[in-house]
Short mmCIF file of C-alpha atoms in Angstrom, two decimals:
data_model
loop_
_atom_site.label_atom_id
_atom_site.label_comp_id
_atom_site.label_asym_id
_atom_site.label_seq_id
_atom_site.Cartn_x
_atom_site.Cartn_y
_atom_site.Cartn_z
CA MET D 232 -45.28 32.76 -7.70
CA PRO D 233 -48.57 34.51 -7.04
CA GLU D 234 -51.76 32.46 -7.47
CA ALA D 235 -53.05 35.01 -9.98
CA PRO D 236 -51.34 37.85 -11.81
CA THR D 237 -50.88 40.78 -9.41
CA MET D 238 -50.83 44.41 -10.46
CA ILE D 239 -48.29 46.60 -8.66
CA ALA D 240 -48.22 50.40 -8.72
CA GLY D 241 -51.14 50.38 -11.12
CA ARG D 242 -49.05 49.33 -14.13
CA TYR D 243 -46.76 46.35 -13.50
CA ARG D 244 -48.37 42.89 -13.74
CA LEU D 245 -46.25 40.31 -11.91
CA GLY D 246 -45.58 36.97 -13.56
CA GLU D 247 -43.21 34.27 -12.36
CA ALA D 248 -40.41 34.64 -9.84
CA ILE D 249 -37.09 34.44 -11.71
CA GLY D 250 -34.68 34.89 -8.82
CA SER D 251 -34.44 35.14 -5.07
CA GLY D 252 -31.95 35.98 -2.38
CA GLY D 253 -31.59 37.24 1.14
CA MET D 254 -32.96 40.67 0.17
CA GLY D 255 -36.09 39.43 -1.59
CA ARG D 256 -37.28 38.23 -4.98
CA VAL D 257 -36.97 39.20 -8.62
CA TRP D 258 -40.12 38.88 -10.70
CA LEU D 259 -40.69 38.81 -14.41
CA ALA D 260 -43.39 41.40 -14.97
CA HIS D 261 -45.17 43.25 -17.77
CA ASP D 262 -45.39 47.03 -17.89
CA GLU D 263 -48.99 47.50 -19.02
CA ARG D 264 -48.47 51.18 -19.74
CA LEU D 265 -45.48 50.76 -22.09
CA ASP D 266 -46.31 47.18 -23.15
CA ARG D 267 -42.91 45.66 -22.39
CA ASP D 268 -41.49 42.98 -20.13
CA VAL D 269 -39.44 44.13 -17.16
CA ALA D 270 -37.73 42.57 -14.16
CA ILE D 271 -38.90 43.87 -10.79
CA LYS D 272 -36.88 43.39 -7.63
CA GLU D 273 -39.12 43.12 -4.58
CA ILE D 274 -37.20 44.07 -1.44
CA VAL D 275 -38.42 42.10 1.56
CA LEU D 276 -37.83 44.29 4.59
CA PRO D 277 -36.23 42.55 7.55
CA PRO D 278 -38.24 41.83 10.67
CA GLY D 279 -37.29 43.99 13.58
CA SER D 280 -36.72 47.67 14.05
CA GLU D 281 -37.70 50.60 11.90
CA GLU D 282 -33.98 51.37 11.66
CA ASP D 283 -33.37 48.05 9.90
CA ALA D 284 -36.21 48.75 7.49
CA ALA D 285 -34.82 52.23 6.83
CA VAL D 286 -31.42 50.71 5.97
CA ALA D 287 -33.08 48.40 3.46
CA ARG D 288 -34.93 51.31 1.87
CA ARG D 289 -31.72 53.34 1.60
CA ARG D 290 -29.93 50.42 -0.01
CA THR D 291 -32.73 50.09 -2.55
CA LEU D 292 -32.60 53.77 -3.40
CA ARG D 293 -28.81 53.63 -3.67
CA GLU D 294 -28.96 50.71 -6.09
CA ALA D 295 -31.49 52.51 -8.28
CA ARG D 296 -29.53 55.76 -8.23
CA ALA D 297 -26.25 54.07 -9.06
CA ALA D 298 -27.56 52.11 -12.02
CA ALA D 299 -29.68 55.02 -13.25
CA ARG D 300 -26.53 57.13 -13.63
CA LEU D 301 -25.25 54.73 -16.24
CA ASN D 302 -26.43 54.47 -19.80
CA HIS D 303 -24.33 51.62 -21.10
CA PRO D 304 -25.23 48.33 -22.80
CA GLY D 305 -23.06 46.49 -20.28
CA VAL D 306 -25.13 47.65 -17.30
CA VAL D 307 -28.67 46.50 -16.50
CA GLY D 308 -30.96 49.50 -16.95
CA VAL D 309 -33.11 50.77 -14.09
CA TYR D 310 -36.46 52.26 -15.09
CA ASP D 311 -38.24 53.07 -11.84
CA VAL D 312 -38.21 52.71 -8.06
CA PHE D 313 -41.33 52.90 -5.91
CA GLU D 314 -42.91 51.63 -2.70
CA ALA D 315 -45.98 49.40 -2.62
CA ASP D 316 -47.46 47.16 0.06
CA GLY D 317 -45.01 48.73 2.49
CA LYS D 318 -41.97 47.47 0.54
CA PRO D 319 -39.57 49.09 -1.93
CA TRP D 320 -39.48 47.78 -5.53
CA ILE D 321 -36.97 48.40 -8.33
CA VAL D 322 -38.08 48.13 -11.96
CA MET D 323 -35.24 46.99 -14.21
CA GLU D 324 -34.52 45.97 -17.73
CA HIS D 325 -35.37 42.30 -18.25
CA VAL D 326 -32.34 40.46 -19.61
CA PRO D 327 -33.06 36.80 -20.50
CA SER D 328 -29.77 35.31 -19.38
CA ARG D 329 -27.72 33.07 -17.14
CA SER D 330 -25.15 34.40 -14.74
CA LEU D 331 -21.48 33.62 -15.25
CA LYS D 332 -21.66 31.72 -11.98
CA GLU D 333 -24.49 29.52 -13.28
CA ILE D 334 -22.66 28.90 -16.54
CA VAL D 335 -19.49 27.76 -14.78
CA GLN D 336 -21.47 25.58 -12.37
CA GLN D 337 -23.67 24.03 -15.04
CA ASP D 338 -21.36 23.84 -18.06
CA GLY D 339 -17.90 23.89 -16.49
CA PRO D 340 -15.11 26.49 -16.62
CA LEU D 341 -14.63 28.60 -19.74
CA ASP D 342 -11.57 28.53 -21.95
CA ASP D 343 -9.23 31.50 -21.78
CA ARG D 344 -10.46 33.15 -24.97
CA GLN D 345 -14.14 32.96 -23.95
CA ALA D 346 -13.33 34.40 -20.54
CA ALA D 347 -11.21 37.17 -22.08
CA VAL D 348 -14.09 38.31 -24.30
CA ILE D 349 -16.39 38.42 -21.29
CA GLY D 350 -13.71 40.23 -19.31
CA LEU D 351 -13.42 42.94 -21.93
CA ASP D 352 -17.15 43.61 -21.71
CA ILE D 353 -17.13 43.69 -17.91
CA LEU D 354 -14.16 46.04 -17.92
CA GLU D 355 -15.84 48.37 -20.40
CA ALA D 356 -18.93 48.52 -18.14
CA LEU D 357 -16.76 49.20 -15.10
CA GLN D 358 -14.91 51.99 -16.86
CA ALA D 359 -18.24 53.59 -17.76
CA ALA D 360 -19.31 53.33 -14.12
CA HIS D 361 -16.04 54.75 -12.82
CA LYS D 362 -16.22 57.64 -15.26
CA ALA D 363 -19.68 58.43 -13.86
CA GLY D 364 -18.32 58.41 -10.31
CA VAL D 365 -19.73 54.98 -9.40
CA GLN D 366 -17.74 52.09 -7.95
CA HIS D 367 -19.59 48.77 -8.11
CA ARG D 368 -17.95 47.13 -5.04
CA ASP D 369 -19.42 43.67 -5.64
CA VAL D 370 -18.11 42.40 -8.98
CA LYS D 371 -18.39 38.61 -8.95
CA PRO D 372 -19.61 35.82 -11.25
CA ALA D 373 -23.15 35.95 -9.82
CA ASN D 374 -23.44 39.61 -10.87
CA VAL D 375 -22.28 39.07 -14.46
CA LEU D 376 -25.13 38.09 -16.77
CA ILE D 377 -24.58 36.45 -20.14
CA ALA D 378 -27.69 37.28 -22.16
CA ASP D 379 -29.27 34.82 -24.55
CA ASP D 380 -28.13 37.10 -27.39
CA GLY D 381 -24.52 37.06 -26.15
CA ARG D 382 -24.56 40.47 -24.48
CA VAL D 383 -22.54 40.67 -21.24
CA VAL D 384 -24.24 42.70 -18.52
CA LEU D 385 -23.08 43.81 -15.09
CA THR D 386 -25.90 43.88 -12.56
CA ASP D 387 -26.69 44.62 -8.92
CA PHE D 388 -25.37 48.02 -7.91
CA GLY D 389 -27.00 47.63 -4.49
CA ILE D 390 -23.81 48.35 -2.53
CA ALA D 391 -22.18 50.69 -5.03
CA THR D 392 -20.72 53.98 -3.86
CA ILE D 393 -21.81 57.07 -5.72
CA GLU D 394 -20.03 60.37 -6.06
CA GLY D 395 -21.66 62.92 -3.80
CA ASP D 396 -24.18 60.45 -2.32
CA GLY D 397 -24.46 60.75 1.43
CA LEU D 398 -26.21 57.40 1.80
CA ILE D 399 -22.97 55.50 2.25
CA THR D 400 -19.49 56.32 3.47
CA SER D 401 -16.06 54.86 2.99
CA SER D 402 -15.86 53.77 6.61
CA GLY D 403 -14.36 50.36 7.09
CA GLN D 404 -16.75 49.68 9.93
CA GLN D 405 -19.58 48.57 7.65
CA LEU D 406 -18.72 46.68 4.49
CA HIS D 407 -21.02 44.75 2.20
CA ALA D 408 -19.78 42.41 -0.49
CA SER D 409 -18.85 38.84 -1.33
CA LEU D 410 -15.87 37.60 0.56
CA ASP D 411 -14.14 35.59 -2.18
CA TYR D 412 -13.94 38.53 -4.60
CA MET D 413 -13.07 41.44 -2.30
CA ALA D 414 -9.81 43.36 -2.68
CA PRO D 415 -7.40 43.38 0.29
CA GLU D 416 -7.57 47.15 0.75
CA ARG D 417 -11.37 47.05 0.83
CA ALA D 418 -11.22 44.33 3.43
CA GLN D 419 -8.76 46.28 5.55
CA GLU D 420 -10.02 49.83 5.18
CA GLY D 421 -13.33 49.66 3.36
CA GLU D 422 -12.13 51.90 0.54
CA ALA D 423 -14.37 51.92 -2.51
CA THR D 424 -12.06 52.56 -5.45
CA ALA D 425 -11.77 51.68 -9.10
CA ALA D 426 -8.67 49.65 -8.23
CA ALA D 427 -10.73 47.48 -5.86
CA ASP D 428 -13.26 46.83 -8.64
CA LEU D 429 -10.37 45.75 -10.88
CA TRP D 430 -9.19 43.26 -8.25
CA SER D 431 -12.71 41.81 -8.16
CA LEU D 432 -12.64 41.55 -11.95
CA GLY D 433 -9.40 39.57 -11.68
CA ALA D 434 -10.94 37.21 -9.11
CA THR D 435 -14.02 36.81 -11.33
CA LEU D 436 -11.90 35.93 -14.37
CA TYR D 437 -9.92 33.44 -12.29
CA ASP D 438 -13.19 31.79 -11.27
CA ALA D 439 -14.39 31.73 -14.88
CA VAL D 440 -11.42 29.67 -16.09
CA GLU D 441 -10.54 27.69 -12.96
CA GLY D 442 -14.04 27.02 -11.64
CA ARG D 443 -13.31 28.37 -8.16
CA ALA D 444 -12.35 31.60 -6.46
CA PRO D 445 -8.59 32.27 -6.20
CA PHE D 446 -8.40 32.54 -2.40
CA HIS D 447 -11.32 30.42 -1.25
CA ARG D 448 -10.68 28.38 1.87
CA SER D 449 -12.90 26.20 4.02
CA SER D 450 -13.50 29.01 6.50
CA ALA D 451 -14.08 32.74 6.40
CA VAL D 452 -10.98 33.38 8.52
CA GLY D 453 -8.88 31.24 6.18
CA THR D 454 -10.20 33.01 3.09
CA LEU D 455 -9.60 36.47 4.54
CA THR D 456 -6.11 35.51 5.64
CA ALA D 457 -5.32 34.19 2.16
CA ILE D 458 -6.57 37.42 0.58
CA ALA D 459 -4.29 39.41 2.88
CA ALA D 460 -1.17 37.25 2.83
CA ASP D 461 -1.15 34.47 0.23
CA PRO D 462 -0.67 34.41 -3.54
CA PRO D 463 -3.67 33.18 -5.53
CA ASP D 464 -3.96 29.43 -5.87
CA PRO D 465 -1.93 28.20 -8.86
CA MET D 466 -3.74 28.51 -12.19
CA GLU D 467 -4.10 25.39 -14.32
CA ARG D 468 -6.46 26.50 -17.09
CA ALA D 469 -5.85 30.23 -17.47
CA GLY D 470 -3.62 30.04 -20.54
CA ALA D 471 -3.31 33.41 -22.24
CA LEU D 472 -5.43 34.94 -19.48
CA ALA D 473 -2.82 34.31 -16.77
CA PRO D 474 -0.90 37.63 -17.16
CA VAL D 475 -4.00 39.77 -16.75
CA ILE D 476 -5.27 37.74 -13.78
CA ASP D 477 -1.87 37.97 -12.11
CA GLY D 478 -1.73 41.70 -12.75
CA LEU D 479 -5.22 42.39 -11.43
CA LEU D 480 -4.68 40.36 -8.25
CA LYS D 481 -1.67 42.35 -7.03
CA LYS D 482 -2.26 43.03 -3.35
CA ASN D 483 -0.78 46.53 -3.50
CA PRO D 484 -3.25 48.70 -5.47
CA GLY D 485 -0.35 50.79 -6.75
CA GLU D 486 1.12 47.72 -8.46
CA ARG D 487 -2.18 46.53 -9.91
CA LEU D 488 -2.88 46.75 -13.63
CA SER D 489 -4.53 49.90 -14.89
CA ALA D 490 -7.77 49.55 -16.81
CA ALA D 491 -5.92 50.43 -20.03
CA GLU D 492 -3.26 47.77 -19.47
CA ALA D 493 -5.89 45.20 -18.50
CA THR D 494 -7.75 45.98 -21.71
CA ARG D 495 -4.60 45.41 -23.75
CA LEU D 496 -3.91 42.06 -22.12
CA LEU D 497 -7.53 40.92 -22.34
CA GLN D 498 -7.63 41.79 -26.03
CA ALA D 499 -4.44 39.79 -26.60
CA ALA D 500 -5.95 36.81 -24.76
CA ALA D 501 -9.16 37.10 -26.76
CA ASP D 502 -7.05 37.02 -29.92
CA GLY D 503 -5.28 33.88 -28.67
CA LYS D 504 -2.01 35.63 -27.88
CA VAL D 505 -0.03 35.66 -24.65
CA ALA D 506 1.02 39.21 -23.79
CA ARG D 507 3.36 40.32 -21.04
CA ALA D 508 2.11 42.72 -18.40
CA THR D 509 4.01 45.96 -17.92
CA ALA D 510 4.28 47.64 -14.57
CA ALA D 511 1.64 50.33 -14.45
CA PRO D 512 -0.21 51.88 -11.54
CA VAL D 513 -3.98 51.95 -11.67
CA ALA D 514 -5.17 55.15 -13.26
CA PRO D 515 -8.94 54.93 -13.03
CA ALA D 516 -11.14 57.31 -14.94
CA LYS D 517 -11.99 60.13 -12.55
CA PRO D 518 -15.12 62.23 -12.34
CA ASP D 519 -14.93 65.98 -12.71
CA HIS D 520 -14.66 66.36 -8.93
CA LYS D 521 -13.57 63.94 -6.27
CA PRO D 522 -16.25 61.52 -5.03
CA ALA D 523 -17.18 62.10 -1.42
CA THR D 524 -16.57 58.43 -0.63
CA VAL D 525 -12.88 58.36 -1.63
CA ARG D 526 -10.38 58.73 1.21
CA THR D 527 -7.69 61.39 0.96
CA THR D 528 -5.35 59.79 3.54
CA PRO D 529 -2.70 57.31 2.39
CA ARG D 530 -3.54 53.63 2.61
CA ARG D 531 -2.00 51.68 5.45
CA PRO D 532 0.21 48.90 4.16
CA LEU D 533 -1.20 45.39 4.55
CA LEU D 534 0.49 43.77 7.51
CA ILE D 535 1.71 40.36 6.41
CA GLY D 536 3.61 37.78 8.41
CA ALA D 537 3.49 37.19 12.13
CA ALA D 538 1.54 40.41 12.71
CA VAL D 539 -0.80 39.92 9.76
CA VAL D 540 -4.00 41.86 9.85
CA LEU D 541 -6.74 39.30 9.37
CA VAL D 542 -8.86 41.48 7.17
CA LEU D 543 -12.13 40.05 8.34
CA VAL D 544 -14.71 41.81 6.26
CA VAL D 545 -17.78 41.58 4.23
CA ALA D 546 -19.93 43.09 6.93
CA LEU D 547 -23.57 43.05 5.93
CA VAL D 548 -26.19 45.26 7.50
CA ALA D 549 -28.11 43.47 10.20
CA PHE D 550 -31.04 42.50 8.00
CA ILE D 551 -28.92 40.60 5.43
CA ALA D 552 -28.27 36.92 6.24
CA LEU D 553 -25.63 35.20 4.14
CA ARG D 554 -26.11 31.54 3.44
CA PRO D 555 -24.27 29.11 1.18
CA ASP D 556 -25.72 28.37 -2.25
CA GLY D 557 -28.98 26.53 -2.20
CA THR D 558 -30.25 28.37 0.85
CA THR D 559 -30.58 32.09 1.40
CA GLY D 560 -28.37 34.55 -0.43
CA PRO D 561 -27.52 38.15 0.40
CA GLY D 562 -29.60 39.56 -2.41
CA THR D 563 -26.56 40.63 -4.38
CA GLY D 564 -27.42 38.66 -7.49
CA ASP D 565 -30.47 39.31 -9.62
CA ASN D 566 -31.18 35.68 -10.37
CA VAL D 567 -28.92 33.51 -8.29
CA ALA D 568 -28.23 32.80 -4.64
CA ALA D 569 -25.20 33.96 -2.70
CA ASP D 570 -21.75 32.55 -3.26
CA PRO D 571 -20.50 30.04 -0.69
CA THR D 572 -17.95 31.44 1.69
CA GLY D 573 -17.78 28.76 4.35
CA THR D 574 -17.90 29.39 8.07
CA ALA D 575 -15.27 30.94 10.27
CA ALA D 576 -12.47 28.59 11.19
CA GLY D 577 -13.58 26.55 14.14
CA ALA D 578 -16.44 28.88 14.93
CA PRO D 579 -19.73 27.00 15.23
CA SER D 580 -22.44 28.51 13.13
CA ALA D 581 -26.09 28.22 12.29
CA VAL D 582 -25.09 28.08 8.63
CA PRO D 583 -24.87 24.58 7.13
CA SER D 584 -21.67 23.69 5.31
CA ASP D 585 -21.52 23.00 1.59
CA ASP D 586 -19.68 19.78 2.32
CA PRO D 587 -21.58 16.79 3.66
CA ALA D 588 -21.42 16.81 7.41
CA PRO D 589 -21.48 13.84 9.75
CA PRO D 590 -24.64 13.29 11.76
CA SER D 591 -25.14 16.10 14.30
CA ALA D 592 -21.67 17.44 13.48
CA GLU D 593 -22.44 19.99 10.82
CA PRO D 594 -20.92 23.40 11.55
CA THR D 595 -23.79 24.60 13.69
CA LEU D 596 -23.42 26.89 16.65
CA THR D 597 -23.94 24.89 19.76
CA GLY D 598 -21.79 25.52 22.71
CA ALA D 599 -23.62 27.28 25.38
CA ALA D 600 -23.51 28.93 28.61
CA ASN D 601 -24.05 29.00 32.31
CA PRO D 602 -24.63 32.01 34.47
CA SER D 603 -22.13 34.75 34.09
CA PRO D 604 -22.97 38.27 33.10
CA SER D 605 -26.61 38.87 33.73
CA GLY D 606 -28.90 40.01 31.00
CA GLY D 607 -29.37 43.37 32.66
CA ALA D 608 -29.14 46.70 30.92
CA ALA D 609 -25.78 47.72 29.55
CA PRO D 610 -24.30 51.00 28.41
CA GLY D 611 -25.08 52.06 24.87
CA GLY D 612 -23.20 50.45 22.01
CA GLY D 613 -21.26 53.57 21.16
CA SER D 614 -19.93 54.44 24.60
CA GLU D 615 -16.19 54.37 25.34
CA GLY D 616 -14.31 53.55 28.52
CA ASP D 617 -14.46 56.30 31.12
CA GLY D 618 -13.95 54.36 34.30
CA THR D 619 -17.67 53.91 34.93
CA GLU D 620 -19.27 50.72 36.16
CA GLY D 621 -20.87 48.46 33.55
CA GLY D 622 -24.64 47.86 33.80
CA GLY D 623 -26.28 44.65 34.94
CA GLY D 624 -23.34 43.52 37.09
CA ARG D 625 -20.82 43.83 34.29
CA PRO D 626 -17.23 44.90 35.03
CA GLN D 627 -16.03 48.48 34.78
CA LEU D 628 -15.57 49.61 31.19
CA PRO D 629 -11.81 50.24 30.89
CA GLN D 630 -10.16 53.14 29.14
CA GLY D 631 -9.43 52.19 25.54
CA TRP D 632 -12.53 49.99 25.22
CA ARG D 633 -16.07 50.61 24.03
CA ASP D 634 -19.37 48.99 24.92
CA TYR D 635 -20.63 47.47 21.66
CA THR D 636 -24.33 46.71 21.15
CA ASP D 637 -25.08 44.52 18.13
CA PRO D 638 -28.19 45.15 16.01
CA THR D 639 -29.36 41.68 17.05
CA GLY D 640 -29.22 42.72 20.71
CA PHE D 641 -26.13 41.18 22.29
CA LYS D 642 -23.59 43.41 24.05
CA VAL D 643 -19.84 43.05 24.63
CA TYR D 644 -16.83 45.22 25.42
CA VAL D 645 -14.46 45.64 22.46
CA PRO D 646 -11.10 47.47 22.22
CA ASN D 647 -11.28 50.88 20.55
CA GLY D 648 -10.01 50.92 16.97
CA TRP D 649 -10.85 47.31 16.19
CA THR D 650 -12.57 46.84 12.85
CA ARG D 651 -16.06 45.37 12.87
CA SER D 652 -17.16 43.20 9.98
CA GLN D 653 -19.82 40.60 9.42
CA GLU D 654 -20.27 37.40 7.44
CA GLY D 655 -23.86 36.22 7.78
CA THR D 656 -24.51 35.66 11.48
CA GLU D 657 -20.79 35.90 12.29
CA VAL D 658 -19.67 39.28 13.67
CA TYR D 659 -15.90 39.88 13.62
CA PHE D 660 -13.75 42.36 15.51
CA THR D 661 -10.15 42.52 14.28
CA GLY D 662 -7.14 44.24 15.81
CA SER D 663 -3.92 45.21 14.07
CA ASN D 664 -1.98 42.86 16.38
CA GLY D 665 -3.42 39.66 14.89
CA ARG D 666 -6.11 39.26 17.53
CA VAL D 667 -9.58 38.30 16.32
CA LEU D 668 -12.89 38.15 18.21
CA LEU D 669 -15.78 36.42 16.44
CA ILE D 670 -19.29 36.12 17.87
CA ASP D 671 -21.79 33.87 16.13
CA GLN D 672 -25.32 32.96 17.16
CA THR D 673 -28.15 30.55 16.46
CA ASN D 674 -31.68 29.90 17.71
CA GLU D 675 -31.26 26.12 17.41
CA PRO D 676 -28.61 25.11 19.95
CA LYS D 677 -27.50 21.53 20.47
CA PRO D 678 -28.19 20.34 24.03
CA ASP D 679 -24.66 19.26 24.98
CA PRO D 680 -21.85 21.75 24.21
CA VAL D 681 -19.04 19.34 25.05
CA ALA D 682 -20.44 16.58 22.84
CA ASP D 683 -20.99 19.05 20.03
CA TRP D 684 -17.42 20.38 20.20
CA ASN D 685 -16.08 16.82 20.15
CA SER D 686 -18.21 16.08 17.09
CA GLN D 687 -17.17 19.25 15.33
CA ARG D 688 -13.52 18.63 16.21
CA ASP D 689 -13.66 15.19 14.59
CA TYR D 690 -15.39 16.59 11.50
CA ARG D 691 -13.33 19.74 10.96
CA VAL D 692 -9.94 18.35 11.83
CA GLY D 693 -10.72 15.24 9.82
CA ARG D 694 -11.30 17.26 6.65
CA GLY D 695 -8.08 19.23 7.14
CA GLU D 696 -9.37 22.64 8.22
CA PHE D 697 -6.64 23.10 10.83
CA PRO D 698 -3.19 22.06 9.59
CA GLY D 699 -0.86 21.10 12.41
CA TYR D 700 -3.81 20.80 14.81
CA THR D 701 -2.82 20.45 18.47
CA GLU D 702 -5.66 20.14 20.94
CA VAL D 703 -5.38 21.81 24.33
CA LYS D 704 -8.78 20.93 25.76
CA ILE D 705 -12.50 20.49 25.26
CA VAL D 706 -14.13 21.06 28.66
CA ALA D 707 -17.38 22.24 30.20
CA VAL D 708 -17.23 25.68 31.81
CA ASP D 709 -19.53 27.48 34.22
CA TYR D 710 -21.08 30.20 32.05
CA PHE D 711 -24.76 31.05 31.54
CA GLN D 712 -26.97 27.94 31.21
CA LYS D 713 -24.39 25.62 29.64
CA ALA D 714 -21.04 26.19 28.01
CA ALA D 715 -17.90 24.45 26.77
CA ASP D 716 -14.47 25.65 25.68
CA TRP D 717 -12.63 24.15 22.72
CA GLU D 718 -9.00 25.31 22.75
CA TRP D 719 -6.41 24.38 20.12
CA LEU D 720 -3.44 25.52 18.05
CA TYR D 721 -2.94 25.21 14.31
CA ASN D 722 -0.77 26.54 11.48
CA GLU D 723 -1.76 29.50 9.33
CA SER D 724 0.26 30.72 6.37
CA TYR D 725 1.78 33.49 8.50
CA GLY D 726 2.57 31.35 11.56
CA ARG D 727 1.17 29.38 14.48
CA VAL D 728 -2.11 30.60 15.99
CA HIS D 729 -3.91 29.82 19.24
CA VAL D 730 -7.71 29.64 19.48
CA ASN D 731 -10.38 29.28 22.14
CA ASN D 732 -13.97 28.81 21.00
CA ARG D 733 -16.58 29.04 23.73
CA GLY D 734 -20.01 27.62 22.90
CA VAL D 735 -22.66 29.23 25.07
CA ILE D 736 -26.32 28.27 25.57
CA THR D 737 -28.10 31.31 27.00
CA ALA D 738 -31.70 30.14 26.53
CA PRO D 739 -33.48 27.06 25.15
CA ASP D 740 -33.72 28.79 21.76
CA GLN D 741 -30.51 30.85 21.87
CA ALA D 742 -26.80 30.07 21.74
CA TYR D 743 -23.59 31.90 20.92
CA GLY D 744 -20.07 31.04 19.87
CA ILE D 745 -17.36 33.35 21.25
CA TYR D 746 -14.23 32.67 19.20
CA TRP D 747 -10.87 34.22 20.20
CA GLN D 748 -7.71 33.87 18.10
CA THR D 749 -4.20 35.28 18.54
CA ASN D 750 -0.70 34.57 17.35
CA GLU D 751 0.81 31.83 19.51
CA ALA D 752 3.35 34.15 21.12
CA ASP D 753 0.58 36.59 22.13
CA TRP D 754 -1.75 34.04 23.72
CA ALA D 755 -0.76 34.46 27.37
CA ALA D 756 -0.77 38.26 27.16
CA SER D 757 -4.25 38.23 25.61
CA GLN D 758 -5.98 36.31 28.40
CA SER D 759 -6.94 39.33 30.51
CA ASP D 760 -8.65 40.86 27.48
CA LEU D 761 -10.47 37.60 26.75
CA GLN D 762 -11.67 37.39 30.35
CA LEU D 763 -13.04 40.94 30.13
CA ILE D 764 -14.91 39.97 26.97
CA TYR D 765 -16.48 36.96 28.70
CA GLU D 766 -17.46 39.00 31.75
CA SER D 767 -18.94 41.85 29.69
CA PHE D 768 -20.91 39.69 27.25
CA VAL D 769 -24.70 39.98 27.50
CA PRO D 770 -26.97 37.99 25.16
CA ARG D 771 -29.91 39.60 23.43
CA PRO D 772 -32.90 40.15 25.74
#
């Protein structure tokens, strides 16, 4: 809160801070010109490159444009967007409220009729958005506000896609949203559709009555796998809301409830009746002409079973840092922090866990490294294999691979066609053959990688993160300054998987985790690829 009231843009007097997240702060302010209270979102630009700052500005403009298209009581109004003090600001309608997330956390889960009434209002707002050519893409309890007067309001259109807007594409290479509430097809292909918003509505309603997300697991990999392959966790409190939740959480978008059918079932639940869902494909309201962000090619089927595609998504642009509740959020809620998503299975991370951790064994990235690839220059992040020598003593870049450069500065060779996604500091690359590469980083490494892996092993295995855990080894390896490998097998819902997690210290204030996972039967065949990844990896300068 500022020491004294501050005037912004010559008309908005800032009062108290009413929310904060990874993207900045939300202030209660007074519009001196129109004599009314407003909420102003201050976007704190990330440190680093001008490109990162430009991304933040584009996101701000996109949020304002998306919400400004909508004139509906169920959507927070946007009044203005401007730049002051070198930062973008969004002026919004002030809605005295609590989020649905806060209500569930503070008061407990809702009963089925209460949740159904809220669901009807959210669905009406979504239909208005879809009719205007806008897909929200981040429907979740934190973005549903319950006003003091009972009004239900959908907020935060910061990652929405807009018909005809060139600021964002439907590419699956960059996705932004909350892991627990993302539809499988969005995770796999990045498609922004009305059907994906309806899935997120179903996950939000599940959370409202059960008090937790339907596919949440203790790790990001586990959650993403459950979204792709598992049914939702059994419902115990859903009552009359169960048919609509089941219908909205169908993994195949073509089998998912339409908005009209969802409305019918929600109304029945609100009236205290249990209705039966009828098979109906999603038929979202369509704009007059096709949005530029909607794909025209058929969706690939989700690959479930031994060759499951681990739809590792929720990639945030480099300046957004996801943290569990109580720390830093991604800026996707107007007045609450980000939802917890956990850390990737077995991957050390700089992000503290929600669960109490043993001393020095919290899931923090520590392994480290000893000399290996030098920190010399490397080919640009977009280059593909052409038989040329890698820079800085790196191996030749093979055909079928590309030289990836992360916005944070590290470099690594990655197979062509693998999907990049991001969860906080964790950067995922996922192949259609069940192989997963995860690279995490921290600036606070533990001094002994072997001791840290042993500690994390005791903690994570002890709390049941890896069913059927079989340890292969925890050993020091010669890589950069210090390093250790933790190799193990465990059971996933689709079969047995094999993992090696290399913790790498590259500098006193820099460490990485290089996590590699395959199906058990594919482990031996994958080792040449893993070795190439190790040899091509270069930490940030």
